[in-house]
Amino acid sequence: MLVSLALLALGVLTAAVAPRLLSRSDWAEREPVVALWMWQCVVAAVLLSFALSMTFSAAAAWQGVRGHLFLGAPRGVIEAYELGTHQPWSGALAVILACGGLWTGAMLTREIRGARARRRQRRCELLVRSPLLPGEEPDGERLVVLEGERADAWWLPGTTPQLVITTAALRRLKGRQLDAVLAHEQGHARARHDWLLHCSGALAGGFPGIPVFAAFRDQMHRLVELAADDVASRRFGRLTIALALVELNEERGVFGPGSTPGADLPGRVNRLLTATPRLTAGRRLRLTAAAALVPVVPVLVAFVPALKALG
């Protein structure tokens, strides 16, 4: 039972401390891909801590679970976990955490179904605005041009992903700016950023009172855009993608005073224009390795009694 409580405390501590540390870091904007990886590892560590706490609580409360969990384990290992104590509290904790796990799965399912429904609706709207000509076959063109007075471009994910761009955007984008926009949206598609947004949205929507999940969602929306900007800037230059962002969004008022839905765009443009140097390869490797070790901590905590019993 002590292991279960320790894992629960570890999950709560990680959820409380890690987001504050990450928000204060000065390297996240310079290395958004590393920051994305670190956020995923932190959230995975929190969820893993709660899952392991649920497992050991259930093993302490019910003999059947204990028998399956420690099947073939030496008697000394089973005794090291002290599973015979605090059974009423163990059962209640296991049920609460299990309900949380089921709710997480339900929220993720709802998020995926909602995303698929929205995607189907957008494809139907796209077909209405850009119908097939007589004799034309739907061959899954990756680029679709729509007649429109508003400069816009977006990636439509799915089995046949498509980049949709309006004629107004084509008129505003000059030279290699269009190629930079294509590279930006392709960066989203290749890294499967839509799955990150679905998972973070499901956690934040399912547990609105838990700050770590709200921060996870907000940071995913911000960091995936920075990562896609970097993909485009490496191929076509920072100035090119910065000017493309300005051309696409200038008429929406996002660069003026006041809060707008695209309020992060000025910061993205400034980041591209200042061209802050990246971290060294060695530091990127150290940060990546440190992040990968975060989910390992709850596993080590879970195995400490067993390792001590085995000498």
PDB file of C-alpha atoms in Angstrom:
ATOM      1  CA  MET A   1       0.000   0.000   0.000  1.00  0.00           C
ATOM      2  CA  LEU A   2       2.908   2.344   0.658  1.00  0.00           C
ATOM      3  CA  VAL A   3       4.060   1.884  -2.938  1.00  0.00           C
ATOM      4  CA  SER A   4       0.609   2.807  -4.195  1.00  0.00           C
ATOM      5  CA  LEU A   5       0.558   5.980  -2.115  1.00  0.00           C
ATOM      6  CA  ALA A   6       4.100   6.837  -3.180  1.00  0.00           C
ATOM      7  CA  LEU A   7       3.133   6.487  -6.847  1.00  0.00           C
ATOM      8  CA  LEU A   8       0.029   8.614  -6.311  1.00  0.00           C
ATOM      9  CA  ALA A   9       2.117  11.304  -4.608  1.00  0.00           C
ATOM     10  CA  LEU A  10       4.686  11.134  -7.401  1.00  0.00           C
ATOM     11  CA  GLY A  11       1.999  11.666 -10.019  1.00  0.00           C
ATOM     12  CA  VAL A  12       0.556  14.637  -8.162  1.00  0.00           C
ATOM     13  CA  LEU A  13       4.024  16.137  -7.603  1.00  0.00           C
ATOM     14  CA  THR A  14       4.976  15.728 -11.256  1.00  0.00           C
ATOM     15  CA  ALA A  15       1.710  17.285 -12.376  1.00  0.00           C
ATOM     16  CA  ALA A  16       2.264  20.261 -10.085  1.00  0.00           C
ATOM     17  CA  VAL A  17       5.970  20.937 -10.548  1.00  0.00           C
ATOM     18  CA  ALA A  18       6.862  19.923 -14.114  1.00  0.00           C
ATOM     19  CA  PRO A  19       4.603  22.444 -15.950  1.00  0.00           C
ATOM     20  CA  ARG A  20       6.048  25.320 -13.901  1.00  0.00           C
ATOM     21  CA  LEU A  21       9.598  24.254 -14.670  1.00  0.00           C
ATOM     22  CA  LEU A  22       8.855  23.887 -18.376  1.00  0.00           C
ATOM     23  CA  SER A  23       7.077  27.244 -18.573  1.00  0.00           C
ATOM     24  CA  ARG A  24      10.137  28.963 -17.073  1.00  0.00           C
ATOM     25  CA  SER A  25      12.603  27.345 -19.470  1.00  0.00           C
ATOM     26  CA  ASP A  26      14.299  29.660 -21.940  1.00  0.00           C
ATOM     27  CA  TRP A  27      14.976  27.020 -24.582  1.00  0.00           C
ATOM     28  CA  ALA A  28      11.471  25.796 -25.516  1.00  0.00           C
ATOM     29  CA  GLU A  29      10.980  28.341 -28.310  1.00  0.00           C
ATOM     30  CA  ARG A  30      14.440  27.598 -29.647  1.00  0.00           C
ATOM     31  CA  GLU A  31      13.805  23.844 -29.713  1.00  0.00           C
ATOM     32  CA  PRO A  32      10.039  23.258 -30.017  1.00  0.00           C
ATOM     33  CA  VAL A  33      10.466  19.618 -31.053  1.00  0.00           C
ATOM     34  CA  VAL A  34      12.425  18.856 -27.884  1.00  0.00           C
ATOM     35  CA  ALA A  35       9.834  20.760 -25.842  1.00  0.00           C
ATOM     36  CA  LEU A  36       7.041  18.724 -27.459  1.00  0.00           C
ATOM     37  CA  TRP A  37       8.855  15.525 -26.519  1.00  0.00           C
ATOM     38  CA  MET A  38       9.401  16.697 -22.941  1.00  0.00           C
ATOM     39  CA  TRP A  39       5.743  17.631 -22.456  1.00  0.00           C
ATOM     40  CA  GLN A  40       4.674  14.225 -23.759  1.00  0.00           C
ATOM     41  CA  CYS A  41       7.074  12.482 -21.378  1.00  0.00           C
ATOM     42  CA  VAL A  42       5.804  14.512 -18.404  1.00  0.00           C
ATOM     43  CA  VAL A  43       2.159  13.733 -19.129  1.00  0.00           C
ATOM     44  CA  ALA A  44       3.039  10.081 -19.753  1.00  0.00           C
ATOM     45  CA  ALA A  45       4.797   9.969 -16.363  1.00  0.00           C
ATOM     46  CA  VAL A  46       1.724  11.430 -14.631  1.00  0.00           C
ATOM     47  CA  LEU A  47      -0.634   8.953 -16.278  1.00  0.00           C
ATOM     48  CA  LEU A  48       1.743   6.047 -15.655  1.00  0.00           C
ATOM     49  CA  SER A  49       2.061   6.963 -11.975  1.00  0.00           C
ATOM     50  CA  PHE A  50      -1.704   6.934 -11.555  1.00  0.00           C
ATOM     51  CA  ALA A  51      -2.057   3.678 -13.508  1.00  0.00           C
ATOM     52  CA  LEU A  52       0.563   1.903 -11.401  1.00  0.00           C
ATOM     53  CA  SER A  53      -0.976   3.288  -8.212  1.00  0.00           C
ATOM     54  CA  MET A  54      -4.339   1.897  -9.309  1.00  0.00           C
ATOM     55  CA  THR A  55      -2.772  -1.490 -10.053  1.00  0.00           C
ATOM     56  CA  PHE A  56      -1.082  -1.876  -6.678  1.00  0.00           C
ATOM     57  CA  SER A  57      -4.149  -0.552  -4.852  1.00  0.00           C
ATOM     58  CA  ALA A  58      -6.299  -3.150  -6.586  1.00  0.00           C
ATOM     59  CA  ALA A  59      -3.758  -5.848  -5.734  1.00  0.00           C
ATOM     60  CA  ALA A  60      -3.882  -4.824  -2.076  1.00  0.00           C
ATOM     61  CA  ALA A  61      -7.679  -4.830  -2.010  1.00  0.00           C
ATOM     62  CA  TRP A  62      -8.515  -7.990  -3.956  1.00  0.00           C
ATOM     63  CA  GLN A  63      -6.815 -11.347  -3.810  1.00  0.00           C
ATOM     64  CA  GLY A  64      -7.713 -12.177  -7.406  1.00  0.00           C
ATOM     65  CA  VAL A  65      -5.882  -9.136  -8.759  1.00  0.00           C
ATOM     66  CA  ARG A  66      -2.945  -9.871  -6.474  1.00  0.00           C
ATOM     67  CA  GLY A  67      -2.696 -13.440  -7.761  1.00  0.00           C
ATOM     68  CA  HIS A  68      -2.547 -12.324 -11.387  1.00  0.00           C
ATOM     69  CA  LEU A  69      -0.149  -9.452 -10.739  1.00  0.00           C
ATOM     70  CA  PHE A  70       2.359 -11.506  -8.743  1.00  0.00           C
ATOM     71  CA  LEU A  71       1.905 -14.786 -10.564  1.00  0.00           C
ATOM     72  CA  GLY A  72       5.137 -16.765 -10.174  1.00  0.00           C
ATOM     73  CA  ALA A  73       6.769 -14.148  -7.941  1.00  0.00           C
ATOM     74  CA  PRO A  74       8.755 -15.337  -4.873  1.00  0.00           C
ATOM     75  CA  ARG A  75       6.958 -15.075  -1.553  1.00  0.00           C
ATOM     76  CA  GLY A  76       9.517 -12.565  -0.281  1.00  0.00           C
ATOM     77  CA  VAL A  77       8.665 -10.193  -3.137  1.00  0.00           C
ATOM     78  CA  ILE A  78       4.937 -10.351  -2.376  1.00  0.00           C
ATOM     79  CA  GLU A  79       5.553  -9.704   1.309  1.00  0.00           C
ATOM     80  CA  ALA A  80       7.804  -6.747   0.511  1.00  0.00           C
ATOM     81  CA  TYR A  81       4.848  -4.851  -0.940  1.00  0.00           C
ATOM     82  CA  GLU A  82       2.786  -5.240   2.272  1.00  0.00           C
ATOM     83  CA  LEU A  83      -0.373  -5.757   0.273  1.00  0.00           C
ATOM     84  CA  GLY A  84      -2.368  -7.134   3.182  1.00  0.00           C
ATOM     85  CA  THR A  85      -2.687  -3.772   4.949  1.00  0.00           C
ATOM     86  CA  HIS A  86      -5.190  -0.934   4.518  1.00  0.00           C
ATOM     87  CA  GLN A  87      -7.490  -2.946   2.270  1.00  0.00           C
ATOM     88  CA  PRO A  88     -10.580  -0.648   2.534  1.00  0.00           C
ATOM     89  CA  TRP A  89      -8.575   2.409   1.492  1.00  0.00           C
ATOM     90  CA  SER A  90      -6.895   0.410  -1.256  1.00  0.00           C
ATOM     91  CA  GLY A  91     -10.192  -0.597  -2.821  1.00  0.00           C
ATOM     92  CA  ALA A  92     -11.557   2.937  -2.778  1.00  0.00           C
ATOM     93  CA  LEU A  93      -8.379   4.362  -4.296  1.00  0.00           C
ATOM     94  CA  ALA A  94      -8.302   1.679  -6.985  1.00  0.00           C
ATOM     95  CA  VAL A  95     -11.926   2.360  -7.952  1.00  0.00           C
ATOM     96  CA  ILE A  96     -11.374   6.138  -8.122  1.00  0.00           C
ATOM     97  CA  LEU A  97      -8.284   5.787 -10.287  1.00  0.00           C
ATOM     98  CA  ALA A  98      -9.973   3.182 -12.492  1.00  0.00           C
ATOM     99  CA  CYS A  99     -12.891   5.561 -13.055  1.00  0.00           C
ATOM    100  CA  GLY A 100     -10.372   8.227 -14.016  1.00  0.00           C
ATOM    101  CA  GLY A 101      -8.777   5.868 -16.517  1.00  0.00           C
ATOM    102  CA  LEU A 102     -12.128   4.928 -18.050  1.00  0.00           C
ATOM    103  CA  TRP A 103     -13.084   8.589 -18.264  1.00  0.00           C
ATOM    104  CA  THR A 104      -9.792   9.360 -20.019  1.00  0.00           C
ATOM    105  CA  GLY A 105     -10.493   6.650 -22.582  1.00  0.00           C
ATOM    106  CA  ALA A 106     -14.031   7.916 -23.089  1.00  0.00           C
ATOM    107  CA  MET A 107     -12.829  11.494 -23.596  1.00  0.00           C
ATOM    108  CA  LEU A 108     -10.169  10.385 -26.085  1.00  0.00           C
ATOM    109  CA  THR A 109     -12.768   8.366 -28.005  1.00  0.00           C
ATOM    110  CA  ARG A 110     -15.104  11.350 -28.049  1.00  0.00           C
ATOM    111  CA  GLU A 111     -12.325  13.634 -29.247  1.00  0.00           C
ATOM    112  CA  ILE A 112     -11.340  11.297 -32.092  1.00  0.00           C
ATOM    113  CA  ARG A 113     -14.944  10.793 -33.189  1.00  0.00           C
ATOM    114  CA  GLY A 114     -15.566  14.525 -33.071  1.00  0.00           C
ATOM    115  CA  ALA A 115     -12.442  15.196 -35.115  1.00  0.00           C
ATOM    116  CA  ARG A 116     -13.496  12.641 -37.723  1.00  0.00           C
ATOM    117  CA  ALA A 117     -16.975  14.157 -37.904  1.00  0.00           C
ATOM    118  CA  ARG A 118     -15.531  17.642 -38.356  1.00  0.00           C
ATOM    119  CA  ARG A 119     -13.162  16.328 -40.985  1.00  0.00           C
ATOM    120  CA  ARG A 120     -16.010  14.706 -42.934  1.00  0.00           C
ATOM    121  CA  GLN A 121     -18.013  17.909 -42.715  1.00  0.00           C
ATOM    122  CA  ARG A 122     -15.109  19.987 -43.991  1.00  0.00           C
ATOM    123  CA  ARG A 123     -14.545  17.566 -46.859  1.00  0.00           C
ATOM    124  CA  CYS A 124     -18.230  17.799 -47.788  1.00  0.00           C
ATOM    125  CA  GLU A 125     -18.020  21.586 -47.666  1.00  0.00           C
ATOM    126  CA  LEU A 126     -14.864  21.434 -49.750  1.00  0.00           C
ATOM    127  CA  LEU A 127     -16.625  19.295 -52.356  1.00  0.00           C
ATOM    128  CA  VAL A 128     -19.472  21.817 -52.497  1.00  0.00           C
ATOM    129  CA  ARG A 129     -17.097  24.753 -52.961  1.00  0.00           C
ATOM    130  CA  SER A 130     -14.826  22.867 -55.343  1.00  0.00           C
ATOM    131  CA  PRO A 131     -17.052  20.324 -57.148  1.00  0.00           C
ATOM    132  CA  LEU A 132     -15.752  17.738 -59.542  1.00  0.00           C
ATOM    133  CA  LEU A 133     -16.131  18.593 -63.193  1.00  0.00           C
ATOM    134  CA  PRO A 134     -18.070  16.248 -65.523  1.00  0.00           C
ATOM    135  CA  GLY A 135     -15.908  13.208 -66.166  1.00  0.00           C
ATOM    136  CA  GLU A 136     -13.424  14.116 -63.422  1.00  0.00           C
ATOM    137  CA  GLU A 137     -12.482  11.343 -61.004  1.00  0.00           C
ATOM    138  CA  PRO A 138     -11.736  11.953 -57.288  1.00  0.00           C
ATOM    139  CA  ASP A 139      -8.027  11.093 -57.394  1.00  0.00           C
ATOM    140  CA  GLY A 140      -7.102  12.554 -54.010  1.00  0.00           C
ATOM    141  CA  GLU A 141      -5.278  15.686 -55.165  1.00  0.00           C
ATOM    142  CA  ARG A 142      -2.977  16.920 -52.428  1.00  0.00           C
ATOM    143  CA  LEU A 143      -3.526  20.589 -53.333  1.00  0.00           C
ATOM    144  CA  VAL A 144      -6.965  22.153 -53.678  1.00  0.00           C
ATOM    145  CA  VAL A 145      -7.449  25.782 -54.699  1.00  0.00           C
ATOM    146  CA  LEU A 146     -10.667  27.494 -53.597  1.00  0.00           C
ATOM    147  CA  GLU A 147     -12.103  30.717 -54.887  1.00  0.00           C
ATOM    148  CA  GLY A 148     -12.176  33.106 -51.945  1.00  0.00           C
ATOM    149  CA  GLU A 149     -11.579  36.722 -50.983  1.00  0.00           C
ATOM    150  CA  ARG A 150      -9.929  35.814 -47.678  1.00  0.00           C
ATOM    151  CA  ALA A 151      -6.302  34.725 -47.706  1.00  0.00           C
ATOM    152  CA  ASP A 152      -6.180  31.346 -46.007  1.00  0.00           C
ATOM    153  CA  ALA A 153      -4.427  27.996 -46.177  1.00  0.00           C
ATOM    154  CA  TRP A 154      -4.898  24.869 -44.071  1.00  0.00           C
ATOM    155  CA  TRP A 155      -4.043  21.213 -44.049  1.00  0.00           C
ATOM    156  CA  LEU A 156      -6.942  18.753 -44.069  1.00  0.00           C
ATOM    157  CA  PRO A 157      -5.686  15.502 -42.472  1.00  0.00           C
ATOM    158  CA  GLY A 158      -7.038  12.043 -43.178  1.00  0.00           C
ATOM    159  CA  THR A 159      -6.322   8.992 -45.320  1.00  0.00           C
ATOM    160  CA  THR A 160      -5.840  11.322 -48.305  1.00  0.00           C
ATOM    161  CA  PRO A 161      -4.508  14.537 -46.722  1.00  0.00           C
ATOM    162  CA  GLN A 162      -4.964  17.703 -48.710  1.00  0.00           C
ATOM    163  CA  LEU A 163      -3.661  21.238 -48.554  1.00  0.00           C
ATOM    164  CA  VAL A 164      -6.417  23.772 -49.186  1.00  0.00           C
ATOM    165  CA  ILE A 165      -5.504  27.292 -50.242  1.00  0.00           C
ATOM    166  CA  THR A 166      -7.660  30.181 -51.412  1.00  0.00           C
ATOM    167  CA  THR A 167      -7.138  32.278 -54.517  1.00  0.00           C
ATOM    168  CA  ALA A 168      -6.705  35.338 -52.291  1.00  0.00           C
ATOM    169  CA  ALA A 169      -3.757  33.627 -50.627  1.00  0.00           C
ATOM    170  CA  LEU A 170      -2.252  32.804 -54.012  1.00  0.00           C
ATOM    171  CA  ARG A 171      -2.495  36.457 -54.982  1.00  0.00           C
ATOM    172  CA  ARG A 172      -0.823  37.648 -51.765  1.00  0.00           C
ATOM    173  CA  LEU A 173       1.945  35.056 -51.510  1.00  0.00           C
ATOM    174  CA  LYS A 174       4.947  35.962 -53.618  1.00  0.00           C
ATOM    175  CA  GLY A 175       7.853  33.908 -54.879  1.00  0.00           C
ATOM    176  CA  ARG A 176       8.804  31.097 -52.542  1.00  0.00           C
ATOM    177  CA  GLN A 177       6.333  32.148 -49.851  1.00  0.00           C
ATOM    178  CA  LEU A 178       3.767  29.681 -51.207  1.00  0.00           C
ATOM    179  CA  ASP A 179       6.359  26.890 -51.051  1.00  0.00           C
ATOM    180  CA  ALA A 180       7.105  27.870 -47.448  1.00  0.00           C
ATOM    181  CA  VAL A 181       3.405  27.650 -46.539  1.00  0.00           C
ATOM    182  CA  LEU A 182       3.235  24.217 -48.184  1.00  0.00           C
ATOM    183  CA  ALA A 183       6.288  23.091 -46.212  1.00  0.00           C
ATOM    184  CA  HIS A 184       4.745  24.425 -42.975  1.00  0.00           C
ATOM    185  CA  GLU A 185       1.530  22.450 -43.450  1.00  0.00           C
ATOM    186  CA  GLN A 186       3.403  19.350 -44.582  1.00  0.00           C
ATOM    187  CA  GLY A 187       5.459  19.590 -41.396  1.00  0.00           C
ATOM    188  CA  HIS A 188       2.212  19.266 -39.425  1.00  0.00           C
ATOM    189  CA  ALA A 189       1.158  16.248 -41.453  1.00  0.00           C
ATOM    190  CA  ARG A 190       4.457  14.361 -41.316  1.00  0.00           C
ATOM    191  CA  ALA A 191       4.817  14.803 -37.558  1.00  0.00           C
ATOM    192  CA  ARG A 192       1.153  13.828 -37.006  1.00  0.00           C
ATOM    193  CA  HIS A 193       0.536  16.923 -34.936  1.00  0.00           C
ATOM    194  CA  ASP A 194      -3.206  16.304 -35.189  1.00  0.00           C
ATOM    195  CA  TRP A 195      -2.839  13.308 -32.843  1.00  0.00           C
ATOM    196  CA  LEU A 196      -1.006  15.418 -30.277  1.00  0.00           C
ATOM    197  CA  LEU A 197      -3.792  17.980 -30.418  1.00  0.00           C
ATOM    198  CA  HIS A 198      -6.456  15.281 -30.064  1.00  0.00           C
ATOM    199  CA  CYS A 199      -4.802  13.688 -27.025  1.00  0.00           C
ATOM    200  CA  SER A 200      -4.117  16.985 -25.280  1.00  0.00           C
ATOM    201  CA  GLY A 201      -7.630  18.203 -26.027  1.00  0.00           C
ATOM    202  CA  ALA A 202      -9.163  15.009 -24.661  1.00  0.00           C
ATOM    203  CA  LEU A 203      -7.223  15.251 -21.386  1.00  0.00           C
ATOM    204  CA  ALA A 204      -7.952  18.954 -20.918  1.00  0.00           C
ATOM    205  CA  GLY A 205     -11.628  18.489 -21.773  1.00  0.00           C
ATOM    206  CA  GLY A 206     -12.025  15.445 -19.570  1.00  0.00           C
ATOM    207  CA  PHE A 207     -10.256  16.938 -16.549  1.00  0.00           C
ATOM    208  CA  PRO A 208     -10.807  20.709 -16.745  1.00  0.00           C
ATOM    209  CA  GLY A 209      -9.807  21.216 -13.125  1.00  0.00           C
ATOM    210  CA  ILE A 210      -6.300  19.765 -13.514  1.00  0.00           C
ATOM    211  CA  PRO A 211      -3.827  22.503 -14.572  1.00  0.00           C
ATOM    212  CA  VAL A 212      -1.230  20.163 -16.051  1.00  0.00           C
ATOM    213  CA  PHE A 213      -3.639  18.942 -18.736  1.00  0.00           C
ATOM    214  CA  ALA A 214      -4.796  22.478 -19.587  1.00  0.00           C
ATOM    215  CA  ALA A 215      -1.160  23.562 -19.876  1.00  0.00           C
ATOM    216  CA  PHE A 216      -0.413  20.480 -21.987  1.00  0.00           C
ATOM    217  CA  ARG A 217      -3.172  21.419 -24.440  1.00  0.00           C
ATOM    218  CA  ASP A 218      -2.111  25.071 -24.660  1.00  0.00           C
ATOM    219  CA  GLN A 219       1.543  24.205 -25.142  1.00  0.00           C
ATOM    220  CA  MET A 220       0.770  21.609 -27.814  1.00  0.00           C
ATOM    221  CA  HIS A 221      -1.150  24.206 -29.854  1.00  0.00           C
ATOM    222  CA  ARG A 222       1.739  26.657 -29.541  1.00  0.00           C
ATOM    223  CA  LEU A 223       4.671  24.287 -30.006  1.00  0.00           C
ATOM    224  CA  VAL A 224       3.329  22.428 -33.037  1.00  0.00           C
ATOM    225  CA  GLU A 225       3.102  25.750 -34.877  1.00  0.00           C
ATOM    226  CA  LEU A 226       6.653  26.676 -33.893  1.00  0.00           C
ATOM    227  CA  ALA A 227       7.890  23.256 -35.005  1.00  0.00           C
ATOM    228  CA  ALA A 228       6.143  23.599 -38.376  1.00  0.00           C
ATOM    229  CA  ASP A 229       7.592  27.096 -38.762  1.00  0.00           C
ATOM    230  CA  ASP A 230      11.058  25.635 -38.242  1.00  0.00           C
ATOM    231  CA  VAL A 231      10.437  22.958 -40.876  1.00  0.00           C
ATOM    232  CA  ALA A 232       9.570  25.634 -43.421  1.00  0.00           C
ATOM    233  CA  SER A 233      12.374  27.991 -42.367  1.00  0.00           C
ATOM    234  CA  ARG A 234      15.041  25.296 -42.773  1.00  0.00           C
ATOM    235  CA  ARG A 235      13.994  24.801 -46.401  1.00  0.00           C
ATOM    236  CA  PHE A 236      13.122  28.334 -47.483  1.00  0.00           C
ATOM    237  CA  GLY A 237      14.557  30.664 -44.855  1.00  0.00           C
ATOM    238  CA  ARG A 238      13.149  32.418 -41.817  1.00  0.00           C
ATOM    239  CA  LEU A 239      12.354  35.637 -43.650  1.00  0.00           C
ATOM    240  CA  THR A 240      10.321  33.819 -46.303  1.00  0.00           C
ATOM    241  CA  ILE A 241       8.015  32.010 -43.883  1.00  0.00           C
ATOM    242  CA  ALA A 242       7.735  35.133 -41.678  1.00  0.00           C
ATOM    243  CA  LEU A 243       6.589  37.225 -44.647  1.00  0.00           C
ATOM    244  CA  ALA A 244       4.184  34.465 -45.673  1.00  0.00           C
ATOM    245  CA  LEU A 245       2.608  34.485 -42.200  1.00  0.00           C
ATOM    246  CA  VAL A 246       2.230  38.263 -42.387  1.00  0.00           C
ATOM    247  CA  GLU A 247       0.643  38.109 -45.841  1.00  0.00           C
ATOM    248  CA  LEU A 248      -1.847  35.437 -44.811  1.00  0.00           C
ATOM    249  CA  ASN A 249      -2.912  37.106 -41.568  1.00  0.00           C
ATOM    250  CA  GLU A 250      -2.411  40.837 -42.047  1.00  0.00           C
ATOM    251  CA  GLU A 251      -6.079  41.516 -42.885  1.00  0.00           C
ATOM    252  CA  ARG A 252      -7.318  39.691 -39.769  1.00  0.00           C
ATOM    253  CA  GLY A 253      -5.998  42.339 -37.415  1.00  0.00           C
ATOM    254  CA  VAL A 254      -3.748  39.958 -35.476  1.00  0.00           C
ATOM    255  CA  PHE A 255      -0.823  42.378 -35.672  1.00  0.00           C
ATOM    256  CA  GLY A 256      -2.751  45.269 -34.192  1.00  0.00           C
ATOM    257  CA  PRO A 257      -3.638  46.107 -30.583  1.00  0.00           C
ATOM    258  CA  GLY A 258      -6.118  43.959 -28.690  1.00  0.00           C
ATOM    259  CA  SER A 259      -6.607  40.220 -28.203  1.00  0.00           C
ATOM    260  CA  THR A 260      -7.572  38.138 -31.218  1.00  0.00           C
ATOM    261  CA  PRO A 261      -7.773  34.373 -31.921  1.00  0.00           C
ATOM    262  CA  GLY A 262      -4.376  34.571 -33.653  1.00  0.00           C
ATOM    263  CA  ALA A 263      -2.664  36.566 -30.925  1.00  0.00           C
ATOM    264  CA  ASP A 264       0.363  34.255 -30.980  1.00  0.00           C
ATOM    265  CA  LEU A 265       1.201  35.131 -34.592  1.00  0.00           C
ATOM    266  CA  PRO A 266       3.206  38.293 -33.812  1.00  0.00           C
ATOM    267  CA  GLY A 267       5.344  36.275 -31.438  1.00  0.00           C
ATOM    268  CA  ARG A 268       5.913  33.629 -34.092  1.00  0.00           C
ATOM    269  CA  VAL A 269       6.944  36.260 -36.638  1.00  0.00           C
ATOM    270  CA  ASN A 270       9.275  37.972 -34.172  1.00  0.00           C
ATOM    271  CA  ARG A 271      10.813  34.617 -33.313  1.00  0.00           C
ATOM    272  CA  LEU A 272      11.533  33.936 -36.976  1.00  0.00           C
ATOM    273  CA  LEU A 273      12.991  37.383 -37.589  1.00  0.00           C
ATOM    274  CA  THR A 274      15.231  37.442 -34.511  1.00  0.00           C
ATOM    275  CA  ALA A 275      16.748  34.114 -35.575  1.00  0.00           C
ATOM    276  CA  THR A 276      17.860  33.014 -32.118  1.00  0.00           C
ATOM    277  CA  PRO A 277      20.467  30.263 -32.553  1.00  0.00           C
ATOM    278  CA  ARG A 278      19.496  26.693 -31.782  1.00  0.00           C
ATOM    279  CA  LEU A 279      20.861  24.759 -28.851  1.00  0.00           C
ATOM    280  CA  THR A 280      23.953  22.704 -29.434  1.00  0.00           C
ATOM    281  CA  ALA A 281      23.486  19.108 -30.509  1.00  0.00           C
ATOM    282  CA  GLY A 282      24.895  17.917 -27.197  1.00  0.00           C
ATOM    283  CA  ARG A 283      22.416  19.917 -25.138  1.00  0.00           C
ATOM    284  CA  ARG A 284      19.517  18.772 -27.321  1.00  0.00           C
ATOM    285  CA  LEU A 285      20.604  15.191 -26.760  1.00  0.00           C
ATOM    286  CA  ARG A 286      20.855  15.692 -22.995  1.00  0.00           C
ATOM    287  CA  LEU A 287      17.401  17.268 -22.807  1.00  0.00           C
ATOM    288  CA  THR A 288      15.897  14.487 -24.909  1.00  0.00           C
ATOM    289  CA  ALA A 289      17.501  11.802 -22.746  1.00  0.00           C
ATOM    290  CA  ALA A 290      16.422  13.545 -19.527  1.00  0.00           C
ATOM    291  CA  ALA A 291      12.844  13.751 -20.783  1.00  0.00           C
ATOM    292  CA  ALA A 292      12.861  10.061 -21.691  1.00  0.00           C
ATOM    293  CA  LEU A 293      13.881   9.213 -18.125  1.00  0.00           C
ATOM    294  CA  VAL A 294      10.876  10.991 -16.575  1.00  0.00           C
ATOM    295  CA  PRO A 295       8.392   8.148 -17.283  1.00  0.00           C
ATOM    296  CA  VAL A 296      10.975   5.662 -16.009  1.00  0.00           C
ATOM    297  CA  VAL A 297      10.821   7.127 -12.480  1.00  0.00           C
ATOM    298  CA  PRO A 298       7.374   5.702 -11.569  1.00  0.00           C
ATOM    299  CA  VAL A 299       8.440   2.307 -12.929  1.00  0.00           C
ATOM    300  CA  LEU A 300      11.519   2.352 -10.696  1.00  0.00           C
ATOM    301  CA  VAL A 301       9.390   3.348  -7.695  1.00  0.00           C
ATOM    302  CA  ALA A 302       7.063   0.430  -8.422  1.00  0.00           C
ATOM    303  CA  PHE A 303       9.952  -2.038  -8.505  1.00  0.00           C
ATOM    304  CA  VAL A 304      11.897  -0.781  -5.485  1.00  0.00           C
ATOM    305  CA  PRO A 305      10.350  -3.268  -2.969  1.00  0.00           C
ATOM    306  CA  ALA A 306      10.891  -6.171  -5.348  1.00  0.00           C
ATOM    307  CA  LEU A 307      14.510  -5.228  -5.954  1.00  0.00           C
ATOM    308  CA  LYS A 308      15.153  -4.898  -2.235  1.00  0.00           C
ATOM    309  CA  ALA A 309      13.562  -8.274  -1.558  1.00  0.00           C
ATOM    310  CA  LEU A 310      15.706  -9.911  -4.216  1.00  0.00           C
ATOM    311  CA  GLY A 311      18.830  -8.415  -2.679  1.00  0.00           C
TER     312      GLY A 311
END
